[in-house]
Amino acid sequence: AQSVAQPEDQVNVAEGNPLTVKCTYSVSGNPYLFWYVQYPNRGLQFLLKYITGDNLVKGSYGFEAEFNKSQTSFHLKKPSALVSDSALYFCAVRRGGGNNRKLIWGLGTSLAVNP
Amino acid sequence: DGGITQSPKYLFRKEGQNVTLSCEQNLNHDAMYWYRQDPGQGLRLIYYSQIVNDFQKGDIAEGYSVSREKKESFPLTVTSAQKNPTAFYLCASSIGSRVDQPQHFGDGTRLSIL
């Protein structure tokens, strides 16, 4: 069965420090992986995706993510956290190939960046 | 600017009442989706539509209905059969022909019971 796990409900980091939000997945075939961010009472905003190619993907607002096929992971990273990065982060996966547009969503990780 | 508009932002339902949530997009996307978000449960798919006049049930369709008469519009009706409708509802859309493209989201409707 396809699934996405975000093992940490909450991540706390000091402003200026690097941050990592973890995501692991289980899917048959090649995965299409996505990260989204959600601010309070707002919709989700797309940050970045991995489809194929370079394992290090760069996205919006200075975020990047590293695809690791052997560990089935797609961790979100940022070298220097900002207070404004505090939000809820979602990882999602779609099985590559075919016509399947449904996404499998993680439960979200709440990131708190402390000044 | 292109985007997805959900209305109203807040909605209250009385017992036994059906309510309809609006979702309109001007992105020219073929595919549209409705999600329900509850605290700690992530996003759960209610219905999705890949083309006008066609839609499929998602994981939690019971107590909900949709229509897709126009490409731009995908309204969701929360019926009286949905016994626990209090949640944040999100509408999304994506380019129909490209499965590697992200979904774009509206800013949601928060539904509460009176």
mmCIF file of C-alpha atoms in Angstrom:
data_model
loop_
_atom_site.group_PDB
_atom_site.id
_atom_site.type_symbol
_atom_site.label_atom_id
_atom_site.label_comp_id
_atom_site.label_asym_id
_atom_site.label_seq_id
_atom_site.Cartn_x
_atom_site.Cartn_y
_atom_site.Cartn_z
ATOM 1 C CA ALA A 1 0.000 0.000 0.000
ATOM 2 C CA GLN A 2 1.130 3.505 -0.742
ATOM 3 C CA SER A 3 1.886 5.675 2.252
ATOM 4 C CA VAL A 4 3.740 8.714 3.481
ATOM 5 C CA ALA A 5 5.148 9.158 6.972
ATOM 6 C CA GLN A 6 6.220 12.357 8.645
ATOM 7 C CA PRO A 7 7.703 10.951 11.838
ATOM 8 C CA GLU A 8 7.797 14.213 13.778
ATOM 9 C CA ASP A 9 4.604 16.019 14.739
ATOM 10 C CA GLN A 10 6.596 19.091 15.681
ATOM 11 C CA VAL A 11 10.058 20.439 15.003
ATOM 12 C CA ASN A 12 11.585 23.301 16.977
ATOM 13 C CA VAL A 13 14.617 25.199 15.764
ATOM 14 C CA ALA A 14 16.312 28.461 16.624
ATOM 15 C CA GLU A 15 16.333 31.246 14.078
ATOM 16 C CA GLY A 16 19.467 31.103 11.950
ATOM 17 C CA ASN A 17 20.007 27.389 12.523
ATOM 18 C CA PRO A 18 19.518 24.787 9.796
ATOM 19 C CA LEU A 19 16.217 22.971 9.749
ATOM 20 C CA THR A 20 15.140 19.535 8.564
ATOM 21 C CA VAL A 21 11.601 18.214 8.252
ATOM 22 C CA LYS A 22 11.536 14.482 7.594
ATOM 23 C CA CYS A 23 9.456 12.480 5.140
ATOM 24 C CA THR A 24 9.580 8.812 4.183
ATOM 25 C CA TYR A 25 7.381 7.103 1.655
ATOM 26 C CA SER A 26 6.243 3.739 0.408
ATOM 27 C CA VAL A 27 5.053 3.473 -3.184
ATOM 28 C CA SER A 28 5.347 0.975 -6.000
ATOM 29 C CA GLY A 29 7.233 2.222 -8.997
ATOM 30 C CA ASN A 30 8.958 5.553 -9.262
ATOM 31 C CA PRO A 31 7.597 8.194 -6.889
ATOM 32 C CA TYR A 32 6.611 11.767 -7.621
ATOM 33 C CA LEU A 33 7.258 13.643 -4.359
ATOM 34 C CA PHE A 34 5.980 17.053 -3.247
ATOM 35 C CA TRP A 35 6.369 19.415 -0.308
ATOM 36 C CA TYR A 36 3.744 21.993 0.650
ATOM 37 C CA VAL A 37 3.524 24.620 3.400
ATOM 38 C CA GLN A 38 0.393 25.828 5.168
ATOM 39 C CA TYR A 39 0.093 29.003 7.224
ATOM 40 C CA PRO A 40 -2.756 29.330 9.744
ATOM 41 C CA ASN A 41 -6.221 29.467 8.186
ATOM 42 C CA ARG A 42 -4.778 29.397 4.689
ATOM 43 C CA GLY A 43 -4.567 26.892 1.879
ATOM 44 C CA LEU A 44 -1.456 24.903 1.040
ATOM 45 C CA GLN A 45 1.338 26.444 -0.981
ATOM 46 C CA PHE A 46 3.573 24.329 -3.200
ATOM 47 C CA LEU A 47 7.279 24.452 -2.229
ATOM 48 C CA LEU A 48 9.070 21.930 -4.432
ATOM 49 C CA LYS A 49 8.864 18.568 -6.133
ATOM 50 C CA TYR A 50 11.000 15.644 -7.186
ATOM 51 C CA ILE A 51 10.086 13.877 -10.391
ATOM 52 C CA THR A 52 13.370 12.636 -11.811
ATOM 53 C CA GLY A 53 16.983 13.721 -12.218
ATOM 54 C CA ASP A 54 19.154 15.416 -9.616
ATOM 55 C CA ASN A 55 18.451 14.118 -6.109
ATOM 56 C CA LEU A 56 18.780 17.606 -4.598
ATOM 57 C CA VAL A 57 15.808 19.741 -5.481
ATOM 58 C CA LYS A 58 15.631 23.483 -4.830
ATOM 59 C CA GLY A 59 12.341 25.237 -4.266
ATOM 60 C CA SER A 60 10.657 28.389 -3.020
ATOM 61 C CA TYR A 61 11.759 30.541 -0.059
ATOM 62 C CA GLY A 62 15.233 28.965 0.135
ATOM 63 C CA PHE A 63 13.958 25.449 0.814
ATOM 64 C CA GLU A 64 15.488 22.340 -0.702
ATOM 65 C CA ALA A 65 14.896 18.628 -0.409
ATOM 66 C CA GLU A 66 16.999 15.562 -0.963
ATOM 67 C CA PHE A 67 15.582 12.459 -2.583
ATOM 68 C CA ASN A 68 17.148 9.258 -1.271
ATOM 69 C CA LYS A 69 15.884 6.202 -3.105
ATOM 70 C CA SER A 70 17.609 3.614 -0.936
ATOM 71 C CA GLN A 71 16.162 5.115 2.243
ATOM 72 C CA THR A 72 12.847 6.032 0.558
ATOM 73 C CA SER A 73 13.122 9.503 2.025
ATOM 74 C CA PHE A 74 12.536 13.053 0.855
ATOM 75 C CA HIS A 75 13.582 15.334 3.709
ATOM 76 C CA LEU A 76 12.950 19.071 3.495
ATOM 77 C CA LYS A 77 15.841 21.327 4.474
ATOM 78 C CA LYS A 78 16.804 24.960 4.810
ATOM 79 C CA PRO A 79 20.300 26.185 5.734
ATOM 80 C CA SER A 80 19.142 29.070 7.937
ATOM 81 C CA ALA A 81 15.655 29.158 9.454
ATOM 82 C CA LEU A 82 13.541 32.298 9.726
ATOM 83 C CA VAL A 83 10.785 32.985 12.249
ATOM 84 C CA SER A 84 8.485 33.435 9.252
ATOM 85 C CA ASP A 85 9.122 29.778 8.295
ATOM 86 C CA SER A 86 6.969 28.725 11.255
ATOM 87 C CA ALA A 87 4.083 26.828 9.672
ATOM 88 C CA LEU A 88 2.674 23.373 8.972
ATOM 89 C CA TYR A 89 4.547 21.339 6.366
ATOM 90 C CA PHE A 90 3.105 18.471 4.333
ATOM 91 C CA CYS A 91 4.855 15.832 2.280
ATOM 92 C CA ALA A 92 2.894 14.067 -0.479
ATOM 93 C CA VAL A 93 3.622 11.299 -2.983
ATOM 94 C CA ARG A 94 2.086 10.088 -6.195
ATOM 95 C CA ARG A 95 3.036 6.915 -7.966
ATOM 96 C CA GLY A 96 4.799 7.864 -11.165
ATOM 97 C CA GLY A 97 3.474 6.746 -14.506
ATOM 98 C CA GLY A 98 -0.055 6.095 -15.613
ATOM 99 C CA ASN A 99 -2.871 8.576 -15.218
ATOM 100 C CA ASN A 100 -3.129 8.586 -11.439
ATOM 101 C CA ARG A 101 -3.504 12.132 -10.129
ATOM 102 C CA LYS A 102 -4.337 11.245 -6.542
ATOM 103 C CA LEU A 103 -1.813 12.305 -3.926
ATOM 104 C CA ILE A 104 -1.048 10.404 -0.734
ATOM 105 C CA TRP A 105 -0.491 12.908 2.080
ATOM 106 C CA GLY A 106 1.536 12.818 5.243
ATOM 107 C CA LEU A 107 -0.095 14.043 8.444
ATOM 108 C CA GLY A 108 1.990 17.177 8.573
ATOM 109 C CA THR A 109 4.834 18.524 10.713
ATOM 110 C CA SER A 110 4.472 21.747 12.645
ATOM 111 C CA LEU A 111 7.650 23.799 12.434
ATOM 112 C CA ALA A 112 8.326 26.394 15.121
ATOM 113 C CA VAL A 113 11.280 28.728 14.608
ATOM 114 C CA ASN A 114 12.192 30.531 17.799
ATOM 115 C CA PRO A 115 13.743 34.016 17.702
ATOM 116 C CA ASP B 1 -4.000 37.018 -11.062
ATOM 117 C CA GLY B 2 -4.893 33.388 -11.641
ATOM 118 C CA GLY B 3 -5.944 31.324 -8.704
ATOM 119 C CA ILE B 4 -8.603 29.428 -6.812
ATOM 120 C CA THR B 5 -11.359 31.199 -4.910
ATOM 121 C CA GLN B 6 -13.278 29.457 -2.178
ATOM 122 C CA SER B 7 -16.337 30.985 -0.582
ATOM 123 C CA PRO B 8 -17.511 31.623 1.974
ATOM 124 C CA LYS B 9 -14.505 31.701 4.294
ATOM 125 C CA TYR B 10 -16.662 30.705 7.262
ATOM 126 C CA LEU B 11 -19.931 28.767 7.148
ATOM 127 C CA PHE B 12 -22.329 27.584 9.805
ATOM 128 C CA ARG B 13 -24.720 24.690 9.385
ATOM 129 C CA LYS B 14 -27.849 23.919 11.315
ATOM 130 C CA GLU B 15 -28.912 20.367 12.087
ATOM 131 C CA GLY B 16 -30.557 18.709 9.093
ATOM 132 C CA GLN B 17 -29.393 21.365 6.671
ATOM 133 C CA ASN B 18 -27.456 20.940 3.447
ATOM 134 C CA VAL B 19 -24.816 23.549 2.707
ATOM 135 C CA THR B 20 -22.815 24.204 -0.439
ATOM 136 C CA LEU B 21 -19.204 25.339 -0.569
ATOM 137 C CA SER B 22 -18.090 27.187 -3.641
ATOM 138 C CA CYS B 23 -14.818 26.639 -5.522
ATOM 139 C CA GLU B 24 -13.929 28.598 -8.647
ATOM 140 C CA GLN B 25 -10.629 28.574 -10.537
ATOM 141 C CA ASN B 26 -9.339 30.669 -13.424
ATOM 142 C CA LEU B 27 -6.190 28.646 -14.010
ATOM 143 C CA ASN B 28 -7.722 26.695 -16.909
ATOM 144 C CA HIS B 29 -7.034 23.460 -15.016
ATOM 145 C CA ASP B 30 -8.910 20.320 -15.966
ATOM 146 C CA ALA B 31 -8.591 18.502 -12.638
ATOM 147 C CA MET B 32 -10.166 19.686 -9.385
ATOM 148 C CA TYR B 33 -10.239 18.205 -5.891
ATOM 149 C CA TRP B 34 -11.975 18.591 -2.538
ATOM 150 C CA TYR B 35 -10.164 17.780 0.698
ATOM 151 C CA ARG B 36 -11.213 17.765 4.301
ATOM 152 C CA GLN B 37 -8.660 18.798 6.921
ATOM 153 C CA ASP B 38 -9.048 17.917 10.590
ATOM 154 C CA PRO B 39 -6.399 18.661 13.223
ATOM 155 C CA GLY B 40 -3.741 15.962 13.275
ATOM 156 C CA GLN B 41 -5.288 14.035 10.387
ATOM 157 C CA GLY B 42 -3.725 15.695 7.406
ATOM 158 C CA LEU B 43 -5.699 15.993 4.187
ATOM 159 C CA ARG B 44 -8.347 13.468 3.219
ATOM 160 C CA LEU B 45 -9.743 13.366 -0.305
ATOM 161 C CA ILE B 46 -13.505 13.724 -0.597
ATOM 162 C CA TYR B 47 -14.109 13.909 -4.357
ATOM 163 C CA TYR B 48 -12.083 14.686 -7.447
ATOM 164 C CA SER B 49 -12.845 15.489 -11.043
ATOM 165 C CA GLN B 50 -10.486 15.087 -13.971
ATOM 166 C CA ILE B 51 -12.793 16.584 -16.576
ATOM 167 C CA VAL B 52 -16.082 18.409 -16.897
ATOM 168 C CA ASN B 53 -19.173 16.283 -16.219
ATOM 169 C CA ASP B 54 -17.113 13.549 -14.572
ATOM 170 C CA PHE B 55 -16.070 13.013 -10.974
ATOM 171 C CA GLN B 56 -14.963 10.193 -8.686
ATOM 172 C CA LYS B 57 -15.318 9.458 -5.011
ATOM 173 C CA GLY B 58 -12.285 9.880 -2.839
ATOM 174 C CA ASP B 59 -11.587 8.253 0.488
ATOM 175 C CA ILE B 60 -14.373 9.902 2.525
ATOM 176 C CA ALA B 61 -17.209 10.690 0.078
ATOM 177 C CA GLU B 62 -20.099 9.591 2.307
ATOM 178 C CA GLY B 63 -22.331 12.526 3.218
ATOM 179 C CA TYR B 64 -20.963 14.746 0.462
ATOM 180 C CA SER B 65 -21.927 15.442 -3.151
ATOM 181 C CA VAL B 66 -20.351 17.414 -5.990
ATOM 182 C CA SER B 67 -21.050 18.563 -9.519
ATOM 183 C CA ARG B 68 -18.768 19.620 -12.353
ATOM 184 C CA GLU B 69 -20.900 21.370 -14.951
ATOM 185 C CA LYS B 70 -18.247 23.925 -15.845
ATOM 186 C CA LYS B 71 -14.482 23.663 -16.053
ATOM 187 C CA GLU B 72 -14.056 26.596 -13.678
ATOM 188 C CA SER B 73 -16.395 25.420 -10.937
ATOM 189 C CA PHE B 74 -16.513 22.432 -8.578
ATOM 190 C CA PRO B 75 -19.022 23.048 -5.757
ATOM 191 C CA LEU B 76 -19.213 20.721 -2.769
ATOM 192 C CA THR B 77 -22.460 20.063 -0.914
ATOM 193 C CA VAL B 78 -22.257 18.858 2.650
ATOM 194 C CA THR B 79 -25.492 16.995 3.218
ATOM 195 C CA SER B 80 -27.371 16.318 6.432
ATOM 196 C CA ALA B 81 -26.110 12.740 6.155
ATOM 197 C CA GLN B 82 -22.629 13.947 7.114
ATOM 198 C CA LYS B 83 -22.888 13.727 10.876
ATOM 199 C CA ASN B 84 -19.568 15.328 11.718
ATOM 200 C CA PRO B 85 -19.088 18.092 9.181
ATOM 201 C CA THR B 86 -17.052 20.475 11.333
ATOM 202 C CA ALA B 87 -13.734 20.816 9.511
ATOM 203 C CA PHE B 88 -11.611 22.966 7.228
ATOM 204 C CA TYR B 89 -12.426 22.260 3.580
ATOM 205 C CA LEU B 90 -9.851 22.827 0.866
ATOM 206 C CA CYS B 91 -10.356 22.915 -2.876
ATOM 207 C CA ALA B 92 -7.460 22.337 -5.264
ATOM 208 C CA SER B 93 -6.828 22.108 -8.984
ATOM 209 C CA SER B 94 -4.092 20.814 -11.271
ATOM 210 C CA ILE B 95 -3.216 20.653 -14.943
ATOM 211 C CA GLY B 96 -5.151 17.704 -16.256
ATOM 212 C CA SER B 97 -2.665 16.383 -18.730
ATOM 213 C CA ARG B 98 0.401 16.412 -16.493
ATOM 214 C CA VAL B 99 0.618 14.109 -13.493
ATOM 215 C CA ASP B 100 3.976 15.613 -12.478
ATOM 216 C CA GLN B 101 2.448 19.025 -11.830
ATOM 217 C CA PRO B 102 1.525 20.213 -8.316
ATOM 218 C CA GLN B 103 -1.943 20.930 -7.053
ATOM 219 C CA HIS B 104 -2.886 24.547 -6.403
ATOM 220 C CA PHE B 105 -5.053 25.310 -3.386
ATOM 221 C CA GLY B 106 -7.667 27.826 -2.389
ATOM 222 C CA ASP B 107 -7.691 29.392 1.083
ATOM 223 C CA GLY B 108 -10.364 27.087 2.423
ATOM 224 C CA THR B 109 -13.791 27.233 4.009
ATOM 225 C CA ARG B 110 -14.192 26.558 7.705
ATOM 226 C CA LEU B 111 -17.500 24.825 8.396
ATOM 227 C CA SER B 112 -19.000 24.688 11.873
ATOM 228 C CA ILE B 113 -22.212 23.356 13.371
ATOM 229 C CA LEU B 114 -24.625 25.759 15.055
#
